[in-house]
Amino acid sequence: MAIREQVHMQTPWQYTEVPEMDDVLFQQWVELLEIRTGIALPESRKTFLVMNLASRMREVSIDNYQSYFNLIMDGSSGQVEWEILVDRLTVHETRFYRDEFTLDLIRDKYLPELTTTKDKPYTVHAWSVGCATGEEPYSVAMLMDYYFLNHPEFYYGVTASDVSRAALQTGRDGIYHQRRVKNVPDEISNTYLEKVDDEHVQVRPSLRQKVCFTHINLLDLSQQPIGKMDIIICQNVLIYFKRELRNLILDQLATCLKPGGILLLGAGEVFGWTHPELSQIDYQSTLAFQRRADIDEPGIDEVRK
Ligand SMILES: C[S@@+](CC[C@H](N)C(=O)[O-])C[C@H]1O[C@@H](n2cnc3c(N)ncnc32)[C@H](O)[C@@H]1O
């Protein structure tokens, strides 16, 4: 059949109006998102919510918000649908080597101190909390791998966690567009990235093996079997949470640090939070805390017992 005839036979494209969302419905969705993820959606983000809901509702042939809400609340099929929706309602913006000062702190201050003070062999455990599609944990893994080339008795592993299963899968695949890796220093990118095609690169298998992607909702931290960490990096995540919840999660993350371990936040993301066992690290343009080396608190999982 000629292409012209095939085109005429196709269902014509139809413009579908995005349904109106009144304040009551908006509040209902805001509450659901906050209860399940901690994300507080302000009125100014209503368009974001509406557009993403409408787009997903079109895919599942539902034309009103209440029916879709009922589907989300409906037992295990609702849970499956929620996993898809949560990926649409969370912001996954990220980049390789996004916060260069934080990475400088790890490379130029923390690791040199660690390699001179720890008994060898030693394994460094790092955790990227709210890792999105993997650029942050891979950046930390690349940095450590490269650093430890000169310290053969040091090993490392990175845990990368997020609430979005789709984002985690992208991280596991480790394939990125060239423009997403443009901040990676040449010697690092030559060592850890390989070309897939003219537009994409992939993280080399040897480095991918060092990063374990796992589903953790920050609201469920107290139910997770989390071991003690040397490095916890949590950037551009807690900005979406209300202050009390943010502080509660920070307290929980603090208990996951080994003595001497560091908690790295985004500069300017958190105000007025302190912890009795952590002291703030003075390092240019960063917001970082270190657990006192003489205090070995039980981790969250141990507190539960
Ligand atoms: C803007 S990205 C930050 C990515 C990376 N940390 C960075 O700074 O480049 C925020 C991530 O936090 C995740 N997130 C939001 N709420 C979460 C929750 N309750 N538990 C775990 N991850 C969450 C989102 O899915 C998203 O991938």
XYZ file of C-alpha atoms and ligand atoms in Angstrom:
332
model
C 0.000 0.000 0.000
C 1.308 3.435 -0.910
C 2.511 5.568 1.977
C -0.047 8.267 1.076
C -2.935 5.744 1.510
C -1.510 4.415 4.788
C -1.328 7.929 6.205
C -4.986 8.555 5.275
C -6.057 5.339 7.000
C -4.427 6.234 10.295
C -6.605 7.615 13.073
C -6.266 11.382 12.850
C -4.371 13.066 15.668
C -6.788 14.517 18.152
C -6.229 17.346 20.541
C -7.504 16.375 23.997
C -8.240 19.096 26.508
C -6.417 18.766 29.808
C -9.223 18.410 32.388
C -9.662 21.223 34.925
C -8.489 20.452 38.437
C -10.303 22.250 41.265
C -8.688 23.103 44.616
C -10.193 20.120 46.423
C -8.770 17.678 43.894
C -5.440 19.487 43.875
C -5.190 19.167 47.668
C -6.050 15.483 47.434
C -3.134 14.828 45.058
C -0.776 17.068 47.038
C -1.551 15.102 50.204
C -1.069 11.760 48.499
C 2.317 12.779 47.133
C 3.444 14.142 50.478
C 2.277 11.115 52.467
C 3.942 8.668 50.090
C 7.170 10.496 49.194
C 7.559 13.486 51.517
C 7.525 15.845 48.529
C 5.552 19.010 49.310
C 4.079 20.379 46.094
C 3.353 24.116 46.251
C 0.477 25.764 44.363
C 3.033 27.120 41.887
C 3.690 23.525 40.737
C 0.031 22.803 39.962
C 0.640 22.952 36.198
C 3.449 20.405 36.559
C 1.102 18.084 38.466
C -1.816 18.549 36.087
C 0.246 18.046 32.918
C 1.884 14.878 34.214
C -1.342 13.406 35.540
C -3.187 14.231 32.333
C -0.489 12.683 30.201
C -0.538 9.438 32.199
C -4.363 9.390 32.329
C -4.437 9.610 28.528
C -2.124 6.590 28.345
C -4.454 4.517 30.534
C -7.638 5.939 28.946
C -8.984 7.633 32.048
C -10.502 11.064 31.570
C -10.984 12.396 35.085
C -8.701 12.867 38.067
C -10.998 11.242 40.612
C -11.210 7.953 38.685
C -7.452 7.955 38.291
C -7.032 8.693 42.008
C -9.331 5.750 42.787
C -7.200 3.526 40.551
C -4.033 4.592 42.405
C -5.680 3.764 45.738
C -6.867 0.349 44.505
C -4.727 -2.344 46.179
C -1.919 -4.004 44.268
C -2.940 -2.757 40.796
C -2.934 0.738 42.283
C 0.567 0.101 43.590
C 1.808 -0.857 40.113
C 0.288 2.304 38.673
C 1.751 4.377 41.512
C 5.269 3.151 40.670
C 4.811 4.557 37.165
C 3.276 7.802 38.362
C 5.866 8.528 41.031
C 8.520 8.538 38.338
C 6.551 11.237 36.484
C 5.986 13.362 39.593
C 9.581 13.408 40.810
C 12.254 15.676 39.383
C 15.272 13.721 38.141
C 17.391 16.613 36.983
C 21.040 15.697 37.527
C 24.466 15.762 35.860
C 27.836 14.077 36.089
C 30.219 16.089 38.264
C 27.325 18.381 39.168
C 28.763 19.824 42.376
C 32.484 20.174 41.812
C 33.208 21.598 45.288
C 31.689 18.564 46.984
C 33.750 16.266 44.793
C 36.851 18.362 45.544
C 36.160 17.911 49.248
C 36.034 14.130 48.840
C 39.127 13.945 46.644
C 41.353 16.643 48.162
C 40.425 16.477 51.846
C 38.484 13.396 52.880
C 40.259 10.638 50.945
C 43.806 11.885 51.731
C 42.912 11.894 55.453
C 41.292 8.473 55.187
C 44.219 6.858 53.395
C 46.657 8.092 56.020
C 44.594 7.162 59.088
C 42.825 3.850 58.346
C 44.283 0.424 58.957
C 44.669 -1.348 55.617
C 43.099 -3.013 53.782
C 40.052 -0.760 54.062
C 36.771 -0.563 52.128
C 35.031 2.788 51.749
C 31.230 2.608 51.633
C 29.473 5.530 49.957
C 25.745 6.151 49.540
C 24.085 8.457 47.044
C 20.633 9.196 48.471
C 18.112 10.271 45.821
C 20.514 9.269 43.042
C 18.024 9.838 40.180
C 19.421 8.291 36.965
C 22.873 7.526 38.357
C 25.091 10.442 37.351
C 25.876 11.363 40.985
C 26.835 7.871 42.264
C 28.882 7.179 39.135
C 30.711 10.493 39.582
C 31.630 9.494 43.144
C 32.611 5.984 42.006
C 34.820 7.345 39.209
C 36.500 9.759 41.566
C 37.234 7.072 44.164
C 38.312 4.468 41.652
C 40.753 6.919 40.090
C 42.045 8.044 43.468
C 42.578 4.509 44.715
C 44.689 3.590 41.669
C 47.540 4.935 43.812
C 46.235 3.267 46.991
C 45.887 -0.406 46.122
C 44.906 -1.472 49.647
C 41.726 0.598 49.509
C 38.483 -0.693 48.068
C 35.101 0.924 47.706
C 31.448 0.340 46.911
C 28.636 2.797 46.207
C 24.984 2.302 47.083
C 22.658 4.388 44.943
C 19.032 4.722 46.044
C 15.922 6.462 44.811
C 12.137 6.240 45.028
C 11.778 6.022 41.237
C 12.310 2.520 39.860
C 12.514 3.821 36.282
C 15.318 6.216 37.217
C 17.170 3.374 38.982
C 16.949 1.221 35.859
C 18.491 4.010 33.773
C 21.286 4.107 36.327
C 21.844 0.354 36.117
C 22.048 0.535 32.312
C 24.596 3.336 32.633
C 24.000 4.726 29.122
C 24.014 8.522 28.776
C 23.888 11.125 26.059
C 27.256 12.746 25.323
C 26.037 16.118 26.539
C 25.323 14.740 30.025
C 28.975 13.819 30.531
C 30.571 17.027 29.317
C 31.666 18.028 32.849
C 33.608 14.826 33.389
C 37.355 15.506 33.267
C 38.995 13.961 30.180
C 41.257 11.540 32.035
C 38.226 10.229 33.978
C 35.935 9.949 30.997
C 38.637 8.179 28.952
C 39.093 5.688 31.763
C 35.473 4.981 32.735
C 33.219 5.721 29.764
C 33.033 3.883 26.459
C 31.373 4.927 23.238
C 28.041 3.285 22.369
C 27.270 5.289 19.229
C 27.835 8.826 17.925
C 25.602 10.290 20.644
C 25.871 7.959 23.633
C 28.434 6.608 26.048
C 28.173 3.855 28.635
C 29.838 3.497 32.002
C 32.343 0.644 31.725
C 31.204 -2.652 33.313
C 34.061 -2.653 35.854
C 32.732 0.620 37.308
C 29.054 -0.314 36.987
C 29.772 -3.353 39.148
C 30.847 -1.046 41.962
C 27.526 0.801 42.098
C 24.489 -0.993 43.520
C 21.158 0.651 42.595
C 18.384 -0.025 45.060
C 14.874 1.214 45.768
C 14.682 3.137 49.034
C 11.986 5.628 49.910
C 13.465 8.211 52.283
C 10.272 8.011 54.335
C 11.020 4.357 55.083
C 14.615 4.769 56.235
C 13.821 3.376 59.668
C 12.667 0.095 58.070
C 15.740 -0.363 55.855
C 18.704 -2.581 56.743
C 21.302 0.104 56.076
C 24.920 -0.516 57.067
C 27.232 2.204 58.283
C 28.636 4.545 55.636
C 31.872 6.496 55.222
C 30.292 8.943 52.772
C 26.627 9.901 52.410
C 25.764 12.329 49.647
C 22.241 13.743 49.596
C 21.962 16.698 47.252
C 18.972 18.330 45.548
C 16.553 15.941 47.260
C 15.539 17.416 50.611
C 14.721 20.770 48.999
C 11.351 19.258 48.071
C 10.533 18.364 51.692
C 9.110 20.419 54.529
C 11.583 21.532 57.158
C 10.512 19.149 59.987
C 10.652 16.113 57.723
C 13.946 17.258 56.234
C 15.474 17.521 59.712
C 14.102 14.124 60.724
C 15.653 12.489 57.666
C 18.956 14.265 58.296
C 18.942 12.903 61.863
C 18.407 9.414 60.456
C 21.168 9.808 57.874
C 23.501 11.008 60.628
C 23.030 7.714 62.489
C 24.084 5.832 59.335
C 27.578 7.349 59.381
C 30.638 5.523 60.645
C 32.786 7.433 63.126
C 34.654 9.986 61.004
C 32.184 9.519 58.123
C 30.900 12.524 56.177
C 27.442 13.739 55.172
C 27.447 15.893 52.046
C 24.448 18.120 51.335
C 23.891 20.793 48.710
C 25.235 24.210 49.705
C 22.326 26.414 50.814
C 19.858 23.511 50.906
C 19.540 23.180 54.646
C 19.436 25.904 57.287
C 19.614 25.571 61.051
C 20.107 21.811 61.254
C 22.752 20.536 63.627
C 23.451 17.185 65.204
C 25.224 16.624 68.530
C 27.593 14.009 67.094
C 28.405 15.815 63.859
C 30.496 18.883 63.238
C 30.309 21.023 60.154
C 33.282 20.813 57.809
C 34.688 24.150 56.731
C 35.303 23.689 53.011
C 34.621 26.255 50.299
C 31.069 26.411 48.877
C 29.982 23.110 50.412
C 27.594 22.020 53.145
C 29.204 19.029 54.789
C 29.230 17.401 58.223
C 31.518 14.853 59.828
C 30.675 12.356 62.516
C 33.045 12.597 65.439
C 35.621 9.844 65.226
C 35.218 8.894 68.885
C 31.461 8.264 68.722
C 30.161 5.001 67.361
C 26.389 5.252 67.401
C 24.197 2.349 66.322
C 22.840 2.667 62.751
C 19.103 2.953 62.047
C 18.714 -0.791 61.653
C 20.441 -1.397 64.972
C 18.302 1.207 66.727
C 15.201 -0.716 65.680
C 16.238 -3.962 67.428
C 16.742 16.402 41.501
S 17.081 14.713 41.752
C 18.685 14.787 42.513
C 19.666 13.880 41.857
C 21.086 13.955 42.424
N 21.093 13.732 43.843
C 21.726 15.263 42.089
O 21.912 16.100 42.956
O 22.086 15.479 40.938
C 16.010 14.321 43.144
C 15.778 12.819 43.295
O 15.206 12.584 44.583
C 14.333 11.492 44.447
N 13.369 11.470 45.559
C 12.349 12.311 45.823
N 11.657 11.904 46.882
C 12.257 10.786 47.330
C 11.999 9.886 48.407
N 10.971 10.066 49.241
N 12.824 8.840 48.571
C 13.868 8.640 47.747
N 14.163 9.439 46.695
C 13.358 10.498 46.497
C 13.647 11.744 43.109
O 13.072 10.569 42.586
C 14.809 12.270 42.269
O 15.408 11.263 41.507
